[in-house]
Amino acid sequence: MNTASLRVLLIDLGNTRIKWAWLSGDGTEPECAGAARTGDGLSDLPFLDSEKQVTGAVACNVAGIELGGILAGLVRERLAVELVFVQAQASACGVTAAYANPLNLGADRWAALIGAHALGPADYCIVDAGSTVTMDLLLADGRHLGGYIAPGREMSLAAMAKGTAELASRLRDHAGRPGDLAPATDSAEAMEKGTLAAQLGMIRSGMERLASKGEGAPILLLTGGGADALVATGELPEARLAPDLVLRGLAALALELRVRPE
């Protein structure tokens, strides 16, 4: 059998988006990636109609047990393979989790840590700006120092507007996201910029802490739907966008789990 024609499916099932890629039989990195809104349904996802033989499937799921079960059933029915859901563990792929109970560490954060380590040895500050903003600190030797979780943009704005009719009304009339952090001149813009400033402050604090623990200058990796807004402020010139970080981690885990052919 020609292993170059065999592929392992990699899936990042998030609360708002599902992303996927393929790991080919003769490769080590994900390729041919795609994305869709989770709320648009799962049965019409393009990867379910793969014309090439699929030898395995690996996923991380933070969208809940129900959606995970539906996706696993579709993969089983349409691709004739079992979907393996990854969970954080004490160590894998050269990364050691800081959590006393690794199962409390989100699967997406775990995969992102492994994806960062797979980029090469360095101290990494990994920020995923999604529904929540998570930040994890990883030393070059693979030791996870732990991390932080804060509300994302929508969650922060909703919390401020809840029970405050005036602020809710101003947010409804507000269009667009701020491109800088100059002091705002209306309440809706002030809430937007305050949310961004809080996220940036957390990132700066994490970078400083990592620099004090590591050997060299830490590398800031940004992923998630809110990453572009953080970069657009101009406050993070050292940031590297890494939209496929979780998929890279899943590729490394697939290799270690021997999901793909030898």
mmCIF file of N, CA and C in Angstrom, residues 105-187:
data_model
loop_
_atom_site.group_PDB
_atom_site.id
_atom_site.type_symbol
_atom_site.label_atom_id
_atom_site.label_comp_id
_atom_site.label_asym_id
_atom_site.label_seq_id
_atom_site.Cartn_x
_atom_site.Cartn_y
_atom_site.Cartn_z
ATOM 1 N N LEU A 105 -6.692 20.531 32.421
ATOM 2 C CA LEU A 105 -6.138 21.411 31.400
ATOM 3 C C LEU A 105 -6.872 21.150 30.091
ATOM 4 N N GLY A 106 -7.433 22.186 29.493
ATOM 5 C CA GLY A 106 -8.216 22.025 28.271
ATOM 6 C C GLY A 106 -7.431 21.336 27.162
ATOM 7 N N ALA A 107 -8.117 20.496 26.392
ATOM 8 C CA ALA A 107 -7.460 19.751 25.316
ATOM 9 C C ALA A 107 -6.855 20.686 24.283
ATOM 10 N N ASP A 108 -7.507 21.824 24.012
ATOM 11 C CA ASP A 108 -6.962 22.758 23.029
ATOM 12 C C ASP A 108 -5.690 23.421 23.540
ATOM 13 N N ARG A 109 -5.663 23.753 24.828
ATOM 14 C CA ARG A 109 -4.446 24.330 25.401
ATOM 15 C C ARG A 109 -3.304 23.322 25.381
ATOM 16 N N TRP A 110 -3.601 22.081 25.692
ATOM 17 C CA TRP A 110 -2.596 21.027 25.666
ATOM 18 C C TRP A 110 -2.030 20.848 24.260
ATOM 19 N N ALA A 111 -2.910 20.781 23.274
ATOM 20 C CA ALA A 111 -2.456 20.627 21.889
ATOM 21 C C ALA A 111 -1.637 21.833 21.443
ATOM 22 N N ALA A 112 -2.034 23.043 21.878
ATOM 23 C CA ALA A 112 -1.282 24.239 21.517
ATOM 24 C C ALA A 112 0.111 24.226 22.135
ATOM 25 N N LEU A 113 0.232 23.747 23.379
ATOM 26 C CA LEU A 113 1.540 23.623 24.019
ATOM 27 C C LEU A 113 2.442 22.676 23.220
ATOM 28 N N ILE A 114 1.889 21.566 22.807
ATOM 29 C CA ILE A 114 2.664 20.590 22.040
ATOM 30 C C ILE A 114 3.002 21.146 20.657
ATOM 31 N N GLY A 115 2.050 21.879 20.057
ATOM 32 C CA GLY A 115 2.311 22.497 18.762
ATOM 33 C C GLY A 115 3.420 23.525 18.835
ATOM 34 N N ALA A 116 3.459 24.294 19.927
ATOM 35 C CA ALA A 116 4.519 25.286 20.101
ATOM 36 C C ALA A 116 5.866 24.596 20.263
ATOM 37 N N HIS A 117 5.916 23.576 21.105
ATOM 38 C CA HIS A 117 7.176 22.856 21.342
ATOM 39 C C HIS A 117 7.692 22.229 20.054
ATOM 40 N N ALA A 118 6.765 21.808 19.191
ATOM 41 C CA ALA A 118 7.153 21.186 17.923
ATOM 42 C C ALA A 118 7.795 22.190 16.967
ATOM 43 N N LEU A 119 7.596 23.495 17.203
ATOM 44 C CA LEU A 119 8.217 24.516 16.354
ATOM 45 C C LEU A 119 9.718 24.603 16.573
ATOM 46 N N GLY A 120 10.189 24.099 17.694
ATOM 47 C CA GLY A 120 11.607 24.155 18.028
ATOM 48 C C GLY A 120 11.798 24.651 19.438
ATOM 49 N N PRO A 121 12.933 24.339 20.050
ATOM 50 C CA PRO A 121 13.157 24.715 21.444
ATOM 51 C C PRO A 121 13.239 26.224 21.642
ATOM 52 N N ALA A 122 12.374 26.752 22.487
ATOM 53 C CA ALA A 122 12.340 28.176 22.828
ATOM 54 C C ALA A 122 11.373 28.335 23.987
ATOM 55 N N ASP A 123 11.447 29.478 24.660
ATOM 56 C CA ASP A 123 10.460 29.804 25.687
ATOM 57 C C ASP A 123 9.271 30.459 24.989
ATOM 58 N N TYR A 124 8.089 29.883 25.143
ATOM 59 C CA TYR A 124 6.907 30.349 24.424
ATOM 60 C C TYR A 124 5.835 30.856 25.378
ATOM 61 N N CYS A 125 5.305 32.013 25.063
ATOM 62 C CA CYS A 125 4.087 32.525 25.681
ATOM 63 C C CYS A 125 2.978 32.331 24.658
ATOM 64 N N ILE A 126 2.052 31.430 24.964
ATOM 65 C CA ILE A 126 1.033 31.008 23.988
ATOM 66 C C ILE A 126 -0.310 31.614 24.376
ATOM 67 N N VAL A 127 -0.852 32.456 23.509
ATOM 68 C CA VAL A 127 -2.112 33.140 23.784
ATOM 69 C C VAL A 127 -3.146 32.729 22.753
ATOM 70 N N ASP A 128 -4.262 32.210 23.232
ATOM 71 C CA ASP A 128 -5.389 31.849 22.369
ATOM 72 C C ASP A 128 -6.530 32.802 22.690
ATOM 73 N N ALA A 129 -6.781 33.725 21.770
ATOM 74 C CA ALA A 129 -7.803 34.749 21.972
ATOM 75 C C ALA A 129 -9.101 34.321 21.305
ATOM 76 N N GLY A 130 -9.931 33.630 22.062
ATOM 77 C CA GLY A 130 -11.203 33.155 21.548
ATOM 78 C C GLY A 130 -12.343 33.597 22.449
ATOM 79 N N SER A 131 -13.290 32.699 22.702
ATOM 80 C CA SER A 131 -14.395 33.007 23.614
ATOM 81 C C SER A 131 -13.847 33.436 24.969
ATOM 82 N N THR A 132 -12.809 32.752 25.400
ATOM 83 C CA THR A 132 -11.991 33.202 26.518
ATOM 84 C C THR A 132 -10.590 33.449 25.976
ATOM 85 N N VAL A 133 -9.795 34.175 26.741
ATOM 86 C CA VAL A 133 -8.395 34.373 26.365
ATOM 87 C C VAL A 133 -7.553 33.533 27.315
ATOM 88 N N THR A 134 -6.873 32.546 26.763
ATOM 89 C CA THR A 134 -6.010 31.699 27.585
ATOM 90 C C THR A 134 -4.557 32.031 27.280
ATOM 91 N N MET A 135 -3.719 31.909 28.279
ATOM 92 C CA MET A 135 -2.295 32.134 28.106
ATOM 93 C C MET A 135 -1.543 31.046 28.865
ATOM 94 N N ASP A 136 -0.614 30.392 28.196
ATOM 95 C CA ASP A 136 0.197 29.359 28.807
ATOM 96 C C ASP A 136 1.667 29.671 28.583
ATOM 97 N N LEU A 137 2.470 29.384 29.597
ATOM 98 C CA LEU A 137 3.897 29.660 29.551
ATOM 99 C C LEU A 137 4.648 28.337 29.463
ATOM 100 N N LEU A 138 5.537 28.234 28.481
ATOM 101 C CA LEU A 138 6.249 26.992 28.201
ATOM 102 C C LEU A 138 7.742 27.270 28.065
ATOM 103 N N LEU A 139 8.548 26.564 28.845
ATOM 104 C CA LEU A 139 9.996 26.708 28.760
ATOM 105 C C LEU A 139 10.553 25.865 27.614
ATOM 106 N N ALA A 140 11.759 26.212 27.181
ATOM 107 C CA ALA A 140 12.366 25.542 26.035
ATOM 108 C C ALA A 140 12.549 24.051 26.260
ATOM 109 N N ASP A 141 12.718 23.635 27.515
ATOM 110 C CA ASP A 141 12.905 22.210 27.787
ATOM 111 C C ASP A 141 11.587 21.440 27.862
ATOM 112 N N GLY A 142 10.466 22.118 27.559
ATOM 113 C CA GLY A 142 9.169 21.455 27.524
ATOM 114 C C GLY A 142 8.377 21.531 28.804
ATOM 115 N N ARG A 143 8.913 22.222 29.821
ATOM 116 C CA ARG A 143 8.173 22.356 31.080
ATOM 117 C C ARG A 143 7.112 23.444 30.962
ATOM 118 N N HIS A 144 5.869 23.065 31.201
ATOM 119 C CA HIS A 144 4.746 23.994 31.248
ATOM 120 C C HIS A 144 4.726 24.636 32.632
ATOM 121 N N LEU A 145 4.751 25.962 32.683
ATOM 122 C CA LEU A 145 4.757 26.657 33.969
ATOM 123 C C LEU A 145 3.352 26.919 34.502
ATOM 124 N N GLY A 146 2.345 26.665 33.675
ATOM 125 C CA GLY A 146 0.969 26.990 34.050
ATOM 126 C C GLY A 146 0.436 28.086 33.146
ATOM 127 N N GLY A 147 -0.719 28.623 33.493
ATOM 128 C CA GLY A 147 -1.311 29.624 32.612
ATOM 129 C C GLY A 147 -2.395 30.439 33.267
ATOM 130 N N TYR A 148 -3.120 31.164 32.421
ATOM 131 C CA TYR A 148 -4.155 32.087 32.863
ATOM 132 C C TYR A 148 -5.351 31.974 31.916
ATOM 133 N N ILE A 149 -6.525 32.263 32.454
ATOM 134 C CA ILE A 149 -7.746 32.310 31.646
ATOM 135 C C ILE A 149 -8.498 33.595 31.996
ATOM 136 N N ALA A 150 -8.866 34.355 30.973
ATOM 137 C CA ALA A 150 -9.607 35.604 31.169
ATOM 138 C C ALA A 150 -10.750 35.668 30.161
ATOM 139 N N PRO A 151 -11.759 36.517 30.410
ATOM 140 C CA PRO A 151 -12.865 36.627 29.457
ATOM 141 C C PRO A 151 -12.392 37.146 28.105
ATOM 142 N N GLY A 152 -12.983 36.620 27.031
ATOM 143 C CA GLY A 152 -12.725 37.134 25.695
ATOM 144 C C GLY A 152 -13.533 38.395 25.440
ATOM 145 N N ARG A 153 -13.421 38.924 24.240
ATOM 146 C CA ARG A 153 -14.082 40.188 23.908
ATOM 147 C C ARG A 153 -15.582 40.134 24.139
ATOM 148 N N GLU A 154 -16.255 39.171 23.507
ATOM 149 C CA GLU A 154 -17.718 39.117 23.594
ATOM 150 C C GLU A 154 -18.170 38.895 25.026
ATOM 151 N N MET A 155 -17.471 38.046 25.743
ATOM 152 C CA MET A 155 -17.825 37.751 27.119
ATOM 153 C C MET A 155 -17.663 38.987 28.005
ATOM 154 N N SER A 156 -16.587 39.721 27.792
ATOM 155 C CA SER A 156 -16.337 40.935 28.579
ATOM 156 C C SER A 156 -17.388 41.998 28.323
ATOM 157 N N LEU A 157 -17.690 42.230 27.052
ATOM 158 C CA LEU A 157 -18.675 43.257 26.708
ATOM 159 C C LEU A 157 -20.061 42.881 27.221
ATOM 160 N N ALA A 158 -20.404 41.597 27.095
ATOM 161 C CA ALA A 158 -21.717 41.144 27.577
ATOM 162 C C ALA A 158 -21.827 41.323 29.085
ATOM 163 N N ALA A 159 -20.742 41.049 29.810
ATOM 164 C CA ALA A 159 -20.760 41.194 31.265
ATOM 165 C C ALA A 159 -20.957 42.650 31.669
ATOM 166 N N MET A 160 -20.293 43.566 30.956
ATOM 167 C CA MET A 160 -20.432 44.984 31.279
ATOM 168 C C MET A 160 -21.818 45.517 30.936
ATOM 169 N N ALA A 161 -22.391 44.990 29.859
ATOM 170 C CA ALA A 161 -23.697 45.489 29.420
ATOM 171 C C ALA A 161 -24.860 44.878 30.199
ATOM 172 N N LYS A 162 -24.619 43.717 30.822
ATOM 173 C CA LYS A 162 -25.706 43.024 31.508
ATOM 174 C C LYS A 162 -26.265 43.872 32.653
ATOM 175 N N GLY A 163 -27.541 44.095 32.607
ATOM 176 C CA GLY A 163 -28.205 44.852 33.669
ATOM 177 C C GLY A 163 -27.958 46.342 33.620
ATOM 178 N N THR A 164 -27.282 46.808 32.566
ATOM 179 C CA THR A 164 -27.024 48.249 32.428
ATOM 180 C C THR A 164 -27.557 48.689 31.079
ATOM 181 N N ALA A 165 -28.798 49.153 31.063
ATOM 182 C CA ALA A 165 -29.489 49.443 29.810
ATOM 183 C C ALA A 165 -28.745 50.472 28.974
ATOM 184 N N GLU A 166 -28.174 51.476 29.631
ATOM 185 C CA GLU A 166 -27.499 52.536 28.890
ATOM 186 C C GLU A 166 -26.284 51.997 28.136
ATOM 187 N N LEU A 167 -25.466 51.196 28.826
ATOM 188 C CA LEU A 167 -24.285 50.649 28.181
ATOM 189 C C LEU A 167 -24.677 49.652 27.087
ATOM 190 N N ALA A 168 -25.699 48.850 27.341
ATOM 191 C CA ALA A 168 -26.154 47.887 26.338
ATOM 192 C C ALA A 168 -26.608 48.601 25.081
ATOM 193 N N SER A 169 -27.336 49.706 25.247
ATOM 194 C CA SER A 169 -27.808 50.475 24.103
ATOM 195 C C SER A 169 -26.660 51.059 23.307
ATOM 196 N N ARG A 170 -25.656 51.567 24.001
ATOM 197 C CA ARG A 170 -24.515 52.154 23.301
ATOM 198 C C ARG A 170 -23.705 51.100 22.559
ATOM 199 N N LEU A 171 -23.608 49.914 23.132
ATOM 200 C CA LEU A 171 -22.902 48.841 22.441
ATOM 201 C C LEU A 171 -23.637 48.418 21.170
ATOM 202 N N ARG A 172 -24.970 48.382 21.228
ATOM 203 C CA ARG A 172 -25.756 48.002 20.047
ATOM 204 C C ARG A 172 -25.551 48.989 18.910
ATOM 205 N N ASP A 173 -25.366 50.257 19.246
ATOM 206 C CA ASP A 173 -25.203 51.285 18.219
ATOM 207 C C ASP A 173 -23.753 51.408 17.743
ATOM 208 N N HIS A 174 -22.850 50.678 18.395
ATOM 209 C CA HIS A 174 -21.430 50.799 18.070
ATOM 210 C C HIS A 174 -21.065 49.815 16.973
ATOM 211 N N ALA A 175 -20.265 50.246 16.010
ATOM 212 C CA ALA A 175 -19.844 49.381 14.912
ATOM 213 C C ALA A 175 -18.323 49.381 14.819
ATOM 214 N N GLY A 176 -17.767 48.207 14.609
ATOM 215 C CA GLY A 176 -16.329 48.108 14.394
ATOM 216 C C GLY A 176 -15.530 47.959 15.675
ATOM 217 N N ARG A 177 -14.313 47.498 15.503
ATOM 218 C CA ARG A 177 -13.400 47.327 16.622
ATOM 219 C C ARG A 177 -12.320 48.393 16.557
ATOM 220 N N PRO A 178 -11.793 48.805 17.690
ATOM 221 C CA PRO A 178 -10.762 49.838 17.687
ATOM 222 C C PRO A 178 -9.463 49.324 17.083
ATOM 223 N N GLY A 179 -8.766 50.215 16.387
ATOM 224 C CA GLY A 179 -7.493 49.842 15.800
ATOM 225 C C GLY A 179 -6.311 50.332 16.605
ATOM 226 N N ASP A 180 -6.574 51.021 17.697
ATOM 227 C CA ASP A 180 -5.493 51.507 18.548
ATOM 228 C C ASP A 180 -6.016 51.603 19.976
ATOM 229 N N LEU A 181 -5.137 52.013 20.882
ATOM 230 C CA LEU A 181 -5.527 52.119 22.283
ATOM 231 C C LEU A 181 -5.516 53.564 22.771
ATOM 232 N N ALA A 182 -5.660 54.511 21.848
ATOM 233 C CA ALA A 182 -5.806 55.910 22.273
ATOM 234 C C ALA A 182 -7.056 56.034 23.134
ATOM 235 N N PRO A 183 -7.040 56.913 24.153
ATOM 236 C CA PRO A 183 -8.208 57.042 25.031
ATOM 237 C C PRO A 183 -9.493 57.261 24.236
ATOM 238 N N ALA A 184 -10.524 56.526 24.616
ATOM 239 C CA ALA A 184 -11.797 56.579 23.888
ATOM 240 C C ALA A 184 -12.587 57.824 24.244
ATOM 241 N N THR A 185 -13.449 58.235 23.320
ATOM 242 C CA THR A 185 -14.269 59.435 23.540
ATOM 243 C C THR A 185 -15.755 59.113 23.573
ATOM 244 N N ASP A 186 -16.125 57.840 23.646
ATOM 245 C CA ASP A 186 -17.510 57.454 23.919
ATOM 246 C C ASP A 186 -17.484 56.125 24.650
ATOM 247 N N SER A 187 -18.596 55.796 25.300
ATOM 248 C CA SER A 187 -18.614 54.654 26.222
ATOM 249 C C SER A 187 -18.404 53.313 25.532
#
